[in-house]
Tab-separated table of C-alpha atoms in Angstrom:
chain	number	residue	atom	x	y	z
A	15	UNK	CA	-26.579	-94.184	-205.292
A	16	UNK	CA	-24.144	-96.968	-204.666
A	17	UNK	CA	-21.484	-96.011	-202.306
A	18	UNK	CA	-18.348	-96.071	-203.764
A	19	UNK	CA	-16.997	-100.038	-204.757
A	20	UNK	CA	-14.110	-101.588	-205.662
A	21	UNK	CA	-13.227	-100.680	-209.185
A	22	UNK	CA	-11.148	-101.764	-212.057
A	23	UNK	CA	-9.387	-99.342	-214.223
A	24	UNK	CA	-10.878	-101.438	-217.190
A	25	UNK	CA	-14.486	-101.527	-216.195
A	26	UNK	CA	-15.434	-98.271	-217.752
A	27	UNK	CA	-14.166	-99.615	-221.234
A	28	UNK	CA	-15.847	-103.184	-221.025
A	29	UNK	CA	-19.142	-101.818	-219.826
A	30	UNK	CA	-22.201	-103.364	-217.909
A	31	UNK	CA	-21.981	-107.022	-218.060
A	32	UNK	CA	-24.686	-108.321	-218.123
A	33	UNK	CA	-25.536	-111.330	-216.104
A	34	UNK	CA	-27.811	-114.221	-217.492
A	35	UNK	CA	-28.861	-116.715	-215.198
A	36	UNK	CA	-31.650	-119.069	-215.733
A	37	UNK	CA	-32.838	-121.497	-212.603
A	38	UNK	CA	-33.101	-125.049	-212.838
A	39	UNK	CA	-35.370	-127.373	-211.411
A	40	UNK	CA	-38.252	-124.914	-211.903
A	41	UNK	CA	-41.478	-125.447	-211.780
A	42	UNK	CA	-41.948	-126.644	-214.926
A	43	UNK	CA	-40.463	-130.703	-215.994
A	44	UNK	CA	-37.791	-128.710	-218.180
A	45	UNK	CA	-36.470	-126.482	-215.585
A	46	UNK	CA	-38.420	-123.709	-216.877
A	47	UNK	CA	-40.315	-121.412	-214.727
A	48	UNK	CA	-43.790	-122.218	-214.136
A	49	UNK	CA	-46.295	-119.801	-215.246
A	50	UNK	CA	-47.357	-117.372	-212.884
A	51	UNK	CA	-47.419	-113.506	-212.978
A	52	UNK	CA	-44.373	-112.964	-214.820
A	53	UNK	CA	-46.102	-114.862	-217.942
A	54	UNK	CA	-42.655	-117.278	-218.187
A	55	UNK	CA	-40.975	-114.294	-219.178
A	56	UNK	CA	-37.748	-113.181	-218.528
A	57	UNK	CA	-37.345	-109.880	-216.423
A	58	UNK	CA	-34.380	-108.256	-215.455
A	59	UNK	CA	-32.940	-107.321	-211.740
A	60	UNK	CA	-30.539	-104.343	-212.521
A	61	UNK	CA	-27.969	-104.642	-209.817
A	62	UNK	CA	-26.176	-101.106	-207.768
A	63	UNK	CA	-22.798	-102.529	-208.899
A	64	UNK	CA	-20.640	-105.013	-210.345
A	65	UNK	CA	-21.524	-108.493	-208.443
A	66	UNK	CA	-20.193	-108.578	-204.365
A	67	UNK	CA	-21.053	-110.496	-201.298
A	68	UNK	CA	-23.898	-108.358	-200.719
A	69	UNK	CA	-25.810	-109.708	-204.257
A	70	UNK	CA	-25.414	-113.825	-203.191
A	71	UNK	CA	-29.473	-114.499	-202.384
A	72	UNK	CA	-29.945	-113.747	-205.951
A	73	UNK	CA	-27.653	-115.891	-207.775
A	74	UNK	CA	-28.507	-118.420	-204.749
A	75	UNK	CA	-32.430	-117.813	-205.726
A	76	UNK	CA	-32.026	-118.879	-209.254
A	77	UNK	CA	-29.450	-121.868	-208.452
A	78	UNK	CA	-32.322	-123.422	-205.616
A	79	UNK	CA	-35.319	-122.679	-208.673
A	80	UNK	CA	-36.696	-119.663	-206.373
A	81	UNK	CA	-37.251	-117.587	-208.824
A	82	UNK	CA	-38.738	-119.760	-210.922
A	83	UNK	CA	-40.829	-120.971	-208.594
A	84	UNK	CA	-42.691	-117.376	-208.145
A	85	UNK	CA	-42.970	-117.404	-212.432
A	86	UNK	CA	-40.158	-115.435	-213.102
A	87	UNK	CA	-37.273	-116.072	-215.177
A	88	UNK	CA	-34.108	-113.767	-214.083
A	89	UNK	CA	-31.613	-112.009	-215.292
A	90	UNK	CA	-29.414	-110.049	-213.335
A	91	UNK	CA	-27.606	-106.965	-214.586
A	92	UNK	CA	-24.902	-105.327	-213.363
A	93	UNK	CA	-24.951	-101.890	-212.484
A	94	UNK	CA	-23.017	-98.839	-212.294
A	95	UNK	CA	-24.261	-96.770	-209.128
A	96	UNK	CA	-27.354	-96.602	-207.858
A	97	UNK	CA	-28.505	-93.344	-208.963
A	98	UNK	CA	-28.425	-94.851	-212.952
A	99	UNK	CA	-30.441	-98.197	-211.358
A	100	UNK	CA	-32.864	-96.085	-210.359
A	101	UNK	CA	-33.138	-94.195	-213.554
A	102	UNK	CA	-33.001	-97.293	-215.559
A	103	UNK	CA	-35.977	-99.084	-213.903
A	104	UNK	CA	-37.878	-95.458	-214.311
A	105	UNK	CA	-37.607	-95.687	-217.936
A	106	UNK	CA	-38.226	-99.183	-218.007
A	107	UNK	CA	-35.246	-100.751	-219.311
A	108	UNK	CA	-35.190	-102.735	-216.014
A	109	UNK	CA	-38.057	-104.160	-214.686
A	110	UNK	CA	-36.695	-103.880	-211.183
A	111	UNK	CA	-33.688	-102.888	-209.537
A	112	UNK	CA	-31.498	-103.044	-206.483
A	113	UNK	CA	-30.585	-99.375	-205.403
A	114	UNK	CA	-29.802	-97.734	-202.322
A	115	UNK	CA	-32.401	-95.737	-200.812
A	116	UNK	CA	-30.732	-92.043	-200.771
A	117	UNK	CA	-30.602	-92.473	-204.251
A	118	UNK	CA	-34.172	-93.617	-205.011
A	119	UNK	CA	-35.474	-90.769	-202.570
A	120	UNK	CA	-33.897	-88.251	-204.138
A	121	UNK	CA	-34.452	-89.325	-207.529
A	122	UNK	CA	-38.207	-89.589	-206.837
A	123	UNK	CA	-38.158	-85.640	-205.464
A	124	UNK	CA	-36.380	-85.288	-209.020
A	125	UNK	CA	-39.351	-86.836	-210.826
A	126	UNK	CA	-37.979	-90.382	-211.337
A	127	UNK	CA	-41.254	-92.791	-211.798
A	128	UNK	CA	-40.027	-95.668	-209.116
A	129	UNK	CA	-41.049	-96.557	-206.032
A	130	UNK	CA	-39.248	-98.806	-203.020
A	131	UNK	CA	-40.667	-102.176	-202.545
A	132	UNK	CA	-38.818	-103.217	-199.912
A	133	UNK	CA	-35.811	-102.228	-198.182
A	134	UNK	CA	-33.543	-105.035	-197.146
A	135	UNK	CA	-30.322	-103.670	-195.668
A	136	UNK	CA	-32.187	-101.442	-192.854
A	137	UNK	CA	-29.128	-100.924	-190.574
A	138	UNK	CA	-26.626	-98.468	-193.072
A	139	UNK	CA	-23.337	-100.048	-193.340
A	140	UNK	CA	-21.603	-96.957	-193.496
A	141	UNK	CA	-18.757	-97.089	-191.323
A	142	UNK	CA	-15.066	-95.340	-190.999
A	143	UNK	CA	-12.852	-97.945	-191.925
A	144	UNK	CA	-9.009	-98.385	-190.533
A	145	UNK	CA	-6.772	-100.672	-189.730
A	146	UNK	CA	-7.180	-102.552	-186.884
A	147	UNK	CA	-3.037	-101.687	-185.800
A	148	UNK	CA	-3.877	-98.393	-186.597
A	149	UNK	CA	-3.888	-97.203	-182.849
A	150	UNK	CA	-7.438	-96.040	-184.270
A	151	UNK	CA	-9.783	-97.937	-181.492
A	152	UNK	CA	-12.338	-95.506	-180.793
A	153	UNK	CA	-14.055	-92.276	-182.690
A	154	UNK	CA	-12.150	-90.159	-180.682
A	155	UNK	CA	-8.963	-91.083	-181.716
A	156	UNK	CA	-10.151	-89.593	-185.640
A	157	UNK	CA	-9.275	-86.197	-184.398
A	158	UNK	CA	-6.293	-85.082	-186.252
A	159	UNK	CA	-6.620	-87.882	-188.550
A	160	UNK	CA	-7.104	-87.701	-192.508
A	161	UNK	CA	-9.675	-89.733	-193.423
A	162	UNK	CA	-10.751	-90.703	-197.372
A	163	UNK	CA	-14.248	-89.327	-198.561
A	164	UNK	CA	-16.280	-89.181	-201.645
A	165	UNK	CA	-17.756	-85.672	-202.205
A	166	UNK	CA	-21.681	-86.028	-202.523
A	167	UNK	CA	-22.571	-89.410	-201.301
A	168	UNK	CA	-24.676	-90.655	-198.288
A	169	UNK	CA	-21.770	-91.704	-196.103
A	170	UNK	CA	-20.033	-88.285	-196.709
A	171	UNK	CA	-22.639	-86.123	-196.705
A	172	UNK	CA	-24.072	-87.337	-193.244
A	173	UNK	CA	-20.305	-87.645	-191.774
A	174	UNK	CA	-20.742	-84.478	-189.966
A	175	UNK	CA	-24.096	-85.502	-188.287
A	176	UNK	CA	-21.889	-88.799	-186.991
A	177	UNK	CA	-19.006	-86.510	-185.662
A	178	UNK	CA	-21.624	-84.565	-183.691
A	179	UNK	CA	-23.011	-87.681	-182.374
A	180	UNK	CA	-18.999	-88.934	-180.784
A	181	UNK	CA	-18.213	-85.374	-180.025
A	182	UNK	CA	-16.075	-84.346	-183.091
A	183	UNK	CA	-16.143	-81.274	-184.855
A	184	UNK	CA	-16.258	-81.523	-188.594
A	185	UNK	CA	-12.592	-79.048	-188.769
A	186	UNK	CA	-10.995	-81.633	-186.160
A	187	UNK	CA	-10.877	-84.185	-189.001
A	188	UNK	CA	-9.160	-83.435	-192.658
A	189	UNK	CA	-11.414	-84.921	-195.367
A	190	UNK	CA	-9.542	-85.995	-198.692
A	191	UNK	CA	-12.129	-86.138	-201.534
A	192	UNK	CA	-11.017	-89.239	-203.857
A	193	UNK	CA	-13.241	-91.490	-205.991
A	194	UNK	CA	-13.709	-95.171	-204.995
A	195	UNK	CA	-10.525	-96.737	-206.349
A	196	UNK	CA	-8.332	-93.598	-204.579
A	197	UNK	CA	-9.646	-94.104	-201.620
A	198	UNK	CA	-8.575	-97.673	-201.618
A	199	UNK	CA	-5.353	-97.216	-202.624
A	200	UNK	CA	-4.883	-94.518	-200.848
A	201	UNK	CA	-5.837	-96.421	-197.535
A	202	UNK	CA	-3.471	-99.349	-198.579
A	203	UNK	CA	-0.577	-97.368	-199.540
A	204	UNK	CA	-0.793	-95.336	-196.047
A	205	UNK	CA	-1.562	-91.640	-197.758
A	206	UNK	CA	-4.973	-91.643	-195.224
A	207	UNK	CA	-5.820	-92.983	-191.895
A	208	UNK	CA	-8.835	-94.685	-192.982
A	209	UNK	CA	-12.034	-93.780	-195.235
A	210	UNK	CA	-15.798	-93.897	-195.391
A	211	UNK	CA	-17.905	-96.324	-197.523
A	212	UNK	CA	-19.766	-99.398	-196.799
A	213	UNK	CA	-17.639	-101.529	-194.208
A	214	UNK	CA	-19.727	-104.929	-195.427
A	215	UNK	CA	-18.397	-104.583	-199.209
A	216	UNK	CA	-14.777	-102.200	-198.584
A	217	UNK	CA	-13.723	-103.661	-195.678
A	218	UNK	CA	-13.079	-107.712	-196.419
A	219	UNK	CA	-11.779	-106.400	-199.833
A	220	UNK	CA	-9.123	-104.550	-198.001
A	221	UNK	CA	-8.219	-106.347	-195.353
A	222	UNK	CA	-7.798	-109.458	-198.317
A	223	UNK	CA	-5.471	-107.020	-200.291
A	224	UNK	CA	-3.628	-106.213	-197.391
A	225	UNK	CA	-3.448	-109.083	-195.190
A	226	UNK	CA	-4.193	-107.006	-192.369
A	227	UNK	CA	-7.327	-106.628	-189.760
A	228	UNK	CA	-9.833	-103.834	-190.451
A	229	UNK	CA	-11.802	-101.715	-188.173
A	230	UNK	CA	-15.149	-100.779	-188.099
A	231	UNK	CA	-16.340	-97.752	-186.760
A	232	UNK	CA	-19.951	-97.664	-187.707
A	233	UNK	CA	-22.311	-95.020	-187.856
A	234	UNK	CA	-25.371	-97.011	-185.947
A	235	UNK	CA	-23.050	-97.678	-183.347
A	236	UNK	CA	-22.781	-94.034	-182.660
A	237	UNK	CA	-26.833	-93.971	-183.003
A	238	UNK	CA	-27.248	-92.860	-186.309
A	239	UNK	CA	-28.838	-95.377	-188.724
A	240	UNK	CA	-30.987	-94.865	-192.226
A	241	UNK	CA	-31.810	-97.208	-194.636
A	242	UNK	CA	-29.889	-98.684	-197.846
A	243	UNK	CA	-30.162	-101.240	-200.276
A	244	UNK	CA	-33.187	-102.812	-201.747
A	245	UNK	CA	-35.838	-103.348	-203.722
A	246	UNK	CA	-37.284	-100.910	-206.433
A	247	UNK	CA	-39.689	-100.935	-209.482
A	248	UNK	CA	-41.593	-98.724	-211.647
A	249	UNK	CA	-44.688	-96.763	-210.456
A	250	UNK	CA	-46.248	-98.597	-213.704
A	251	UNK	CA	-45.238	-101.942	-212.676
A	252	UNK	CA	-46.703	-101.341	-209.644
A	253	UNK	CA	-49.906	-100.206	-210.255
A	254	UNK	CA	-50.334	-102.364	-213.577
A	255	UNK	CA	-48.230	-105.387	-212.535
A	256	UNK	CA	-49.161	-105.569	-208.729
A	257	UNK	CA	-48.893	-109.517	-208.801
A	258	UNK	CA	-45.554	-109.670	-210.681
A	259	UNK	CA	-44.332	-107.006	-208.099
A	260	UNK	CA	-45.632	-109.202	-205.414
A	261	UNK	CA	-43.719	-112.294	-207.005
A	262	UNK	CA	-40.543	-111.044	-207.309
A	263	UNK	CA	-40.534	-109.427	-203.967
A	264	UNK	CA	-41.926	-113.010	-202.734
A	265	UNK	CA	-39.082	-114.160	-204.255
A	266	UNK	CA	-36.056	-112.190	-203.255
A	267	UNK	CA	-37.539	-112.475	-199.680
A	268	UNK	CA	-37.128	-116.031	-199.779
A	269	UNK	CA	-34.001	-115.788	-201.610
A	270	UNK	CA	-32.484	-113.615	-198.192
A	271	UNK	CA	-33.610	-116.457	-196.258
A	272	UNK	CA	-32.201	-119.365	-197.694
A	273	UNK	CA	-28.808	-117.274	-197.956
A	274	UNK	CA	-28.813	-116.605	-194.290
A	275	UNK	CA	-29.268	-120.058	-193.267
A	276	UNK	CA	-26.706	-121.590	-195.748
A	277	UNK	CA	-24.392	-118.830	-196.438
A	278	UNK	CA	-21.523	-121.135	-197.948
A	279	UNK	CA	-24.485	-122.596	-200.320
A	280	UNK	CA	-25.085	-118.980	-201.506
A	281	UNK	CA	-21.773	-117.619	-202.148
A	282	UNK	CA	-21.099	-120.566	-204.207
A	283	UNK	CA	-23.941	-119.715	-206.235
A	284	UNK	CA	-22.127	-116.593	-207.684
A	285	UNK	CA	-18.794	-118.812	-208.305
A	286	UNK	CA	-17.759	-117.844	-211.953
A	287	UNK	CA	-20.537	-115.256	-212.889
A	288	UNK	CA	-18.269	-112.179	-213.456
A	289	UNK	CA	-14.776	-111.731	-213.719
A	290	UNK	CA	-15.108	-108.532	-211.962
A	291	UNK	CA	-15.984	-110.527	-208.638
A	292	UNK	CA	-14.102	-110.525	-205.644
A	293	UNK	CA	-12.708	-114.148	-204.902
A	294	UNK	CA	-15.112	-116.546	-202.777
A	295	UNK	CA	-13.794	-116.280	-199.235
A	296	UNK	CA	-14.317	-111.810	-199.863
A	297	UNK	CA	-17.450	-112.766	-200.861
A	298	UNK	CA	-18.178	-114.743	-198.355
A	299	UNK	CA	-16.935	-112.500	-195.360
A	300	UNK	CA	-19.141	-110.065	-197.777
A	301	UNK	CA	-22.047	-111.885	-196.987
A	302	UNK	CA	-22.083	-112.405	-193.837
A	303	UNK	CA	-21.416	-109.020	-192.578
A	304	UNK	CA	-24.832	-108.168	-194.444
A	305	UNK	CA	-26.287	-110.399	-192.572
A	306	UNK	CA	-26.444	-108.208	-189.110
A	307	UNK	CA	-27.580	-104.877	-191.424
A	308	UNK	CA	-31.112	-106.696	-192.623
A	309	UNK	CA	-32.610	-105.712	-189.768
A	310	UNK	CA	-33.599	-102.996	-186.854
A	311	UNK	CA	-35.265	-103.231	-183.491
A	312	UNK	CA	-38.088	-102.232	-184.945
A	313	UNK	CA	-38.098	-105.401	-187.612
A	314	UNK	CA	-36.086	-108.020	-185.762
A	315	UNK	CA	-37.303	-111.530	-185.755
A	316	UNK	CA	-39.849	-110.959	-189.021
A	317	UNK	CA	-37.999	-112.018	-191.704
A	318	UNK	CA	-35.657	-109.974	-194.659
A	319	UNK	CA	-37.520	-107.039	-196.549
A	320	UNK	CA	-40.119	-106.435	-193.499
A	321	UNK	CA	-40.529	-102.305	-193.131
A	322	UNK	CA	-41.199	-100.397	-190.513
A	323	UNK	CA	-42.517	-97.015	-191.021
A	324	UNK	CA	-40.779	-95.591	-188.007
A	325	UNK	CA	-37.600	-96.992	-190.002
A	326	UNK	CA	-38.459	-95.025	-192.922
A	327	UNK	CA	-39.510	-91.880	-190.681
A	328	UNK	CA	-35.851	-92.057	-189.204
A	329	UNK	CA	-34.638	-92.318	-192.710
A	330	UNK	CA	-36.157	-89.519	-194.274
A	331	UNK	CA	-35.210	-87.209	-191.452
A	332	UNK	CA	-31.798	-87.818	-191.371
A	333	UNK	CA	-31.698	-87.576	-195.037
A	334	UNK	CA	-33.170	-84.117	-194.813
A	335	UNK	CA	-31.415	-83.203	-192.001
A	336	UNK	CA	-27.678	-84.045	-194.111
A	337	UNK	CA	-29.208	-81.945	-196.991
A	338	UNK	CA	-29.619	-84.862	-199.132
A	339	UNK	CA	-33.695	-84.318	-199.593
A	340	UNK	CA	-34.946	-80.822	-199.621
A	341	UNK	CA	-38.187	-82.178	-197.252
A	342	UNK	CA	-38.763	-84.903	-194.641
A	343	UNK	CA	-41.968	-85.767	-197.184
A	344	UNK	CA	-44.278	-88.753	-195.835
A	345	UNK	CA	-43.138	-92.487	-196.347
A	346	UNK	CA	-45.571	-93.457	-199.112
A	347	UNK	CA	-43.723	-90.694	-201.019
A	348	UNK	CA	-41.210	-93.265	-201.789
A	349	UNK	CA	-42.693	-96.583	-200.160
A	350	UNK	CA	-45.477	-98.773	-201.050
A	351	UNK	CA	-46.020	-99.927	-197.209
A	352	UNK	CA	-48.941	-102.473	-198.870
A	353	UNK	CA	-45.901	-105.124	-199.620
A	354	UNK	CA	-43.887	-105.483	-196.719
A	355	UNK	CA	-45.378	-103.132	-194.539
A	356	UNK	CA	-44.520	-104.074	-190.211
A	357	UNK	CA	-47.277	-106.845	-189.515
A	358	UNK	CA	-48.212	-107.774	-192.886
């Protein structure tokens, strides 16, 4: 599930675009990649949405030859929600995808063949967003506000376990249930107080269409974190494909790093690759307020895509406990820990 985006009243009509990128400076003399696990091939990265600041280590790992350098020639798609990434990779007509973790839990529990390798955003960036002249400064002050929801996902659903947390009851807040363009507009146009998504992607996307300062008020400030986006492939590939699994996870791991220390280097990787993108300095503020989320205590200091399994404990139980999985199953329900598993 991909929390609700930005979208454009013509996207539905013009469909997935799809994103072909192919790294120079390989390992190969031609710029192609060198052989390795992926055979040369080209394999596919379906993405949770249209391109946003979140997405730059990819386009950034095929610019610097990152990619290539693991054997893997890539092609990112865009996506349309998480929920069909998952369901994609599951019937294999993506070899991996980029999906947030909700969704692949409870599509597993539905029978969907995937598995997560790796979860790189590990601190949710599911926040209340306002403006910052609001005279909204603290939780507190949401109480007779209306704020903008969408009916079924992960921000929404656990929104009453972060009102218990700052001392709200769910009736001392009116909840307007709009779809991820309404709740935009109705944020700009002053019909809400504020609304719930993913500050890190909503929030500079806003505050650029408005020209005014946004606040934040985030759920793991108020204590109450689970996991989001990252890495996902098919039970088959891993099991029959372990090293091209490896590689690509190799990869994007290495990709995270070289887009945290150059972040202007990475958004400029993505310049001109949809026309659906947000312009560079969105992207950029994109990026680099995913930078904080790729980690938790528990993983600090070890590098993007590292796991913890008290992480994933956490995340399953607050999952279960907003109704969104039916059981607080084990990890390795939904986790191969043998990746990127705390200490490996």
């Amino acid at each position: 599930m991909k929390f609700p985006r930005r979208i454009a009243a013509t996207v539905a009509a013009t469909g997935a675009l799809a994103l072909t990128l192919t790294a120079c400076g390989g390992g190969s003399g031609d710029g192609s990649p060198s052989a390795g696990p992926g055979g040369g091939a080209q394999k596919t990265l379906m993405l949770n949405w249209y391109p946003y600041g979140e997405h730059a280590p990819f386009y950034l790992g095929v610019a610097q030859g990152i990619f290539a350098k693991h054997g893997i020639d890539l092609k990112i798609d865009a996506g349309q929600g998480s929920t069909k990434t998952v369901q994609a990779v599951g019937s294999r007509k993506a070899d991996f995808g980029w999906a947030d973790t909700p969704a692949v839990l409870s599509n597993i529990d539905k029978g969907v063949k995937v598995k997560s390798l790796s979860v790189f955003l590990q601190t949710t960036p599911s926040a209340v967003q306002v403006f910052a002249d609001s005279g909204i400064t603290t939780p507190q002050d949401l109480a007779g506000k209306t704020i903008a929801v969408s009916a079924g996902d992960a921000p929404t659903t656990t929104f009453p376990i972060y009102l218990d947390k700052v001392g709200l009851k769910p009736d001392q807040v009116t909840q307007q249930s709009l779809d991820a363009a309404g709740k935009m507009s109705a944020l700009l146009s002053g019909r809400v107080d504020g609304l719930i998504g993913f500050a890190h992607d909503q929030g500079p996307t806003i505050a650029a269409k408005s020209g005014r300062e946004m606040r934040y008020l985030r759920y793991s400030d108020a204590g109450l974190n689970f996991y989001s986006n990252g890495l996902i492939a098919a039970d088959e590939t891993i099991s029959g494909s372990r090293d091209l699994a490896k590689s690509m996870l190799d990869a994007v791991r290495e990709a995270f790093a070289a887009a945290v220390a150059n972040p202007e280097a990475a958004v400029d990787a993505m310049a001109g690759k949809d026309p659906q993108m947000p312009p560079r300095d969105v992207l950029l503020a994109q990026w680099r307020q995913t930078i904080p989320l790729l980690s938790t205590p528990a993983t600090k200091d070890k590098g993007p895509g590292v796991n913890a399994e008290e992480d994933w404990k956490t995340t399953i139980a607050t999952l279960n406990q907003a109704g969104l999985l039916k059981a607080a199953n084990p990890p390795q329900n939904y986790w191969d820990p043998s990746f990127t598993a705390a200490g490996k």
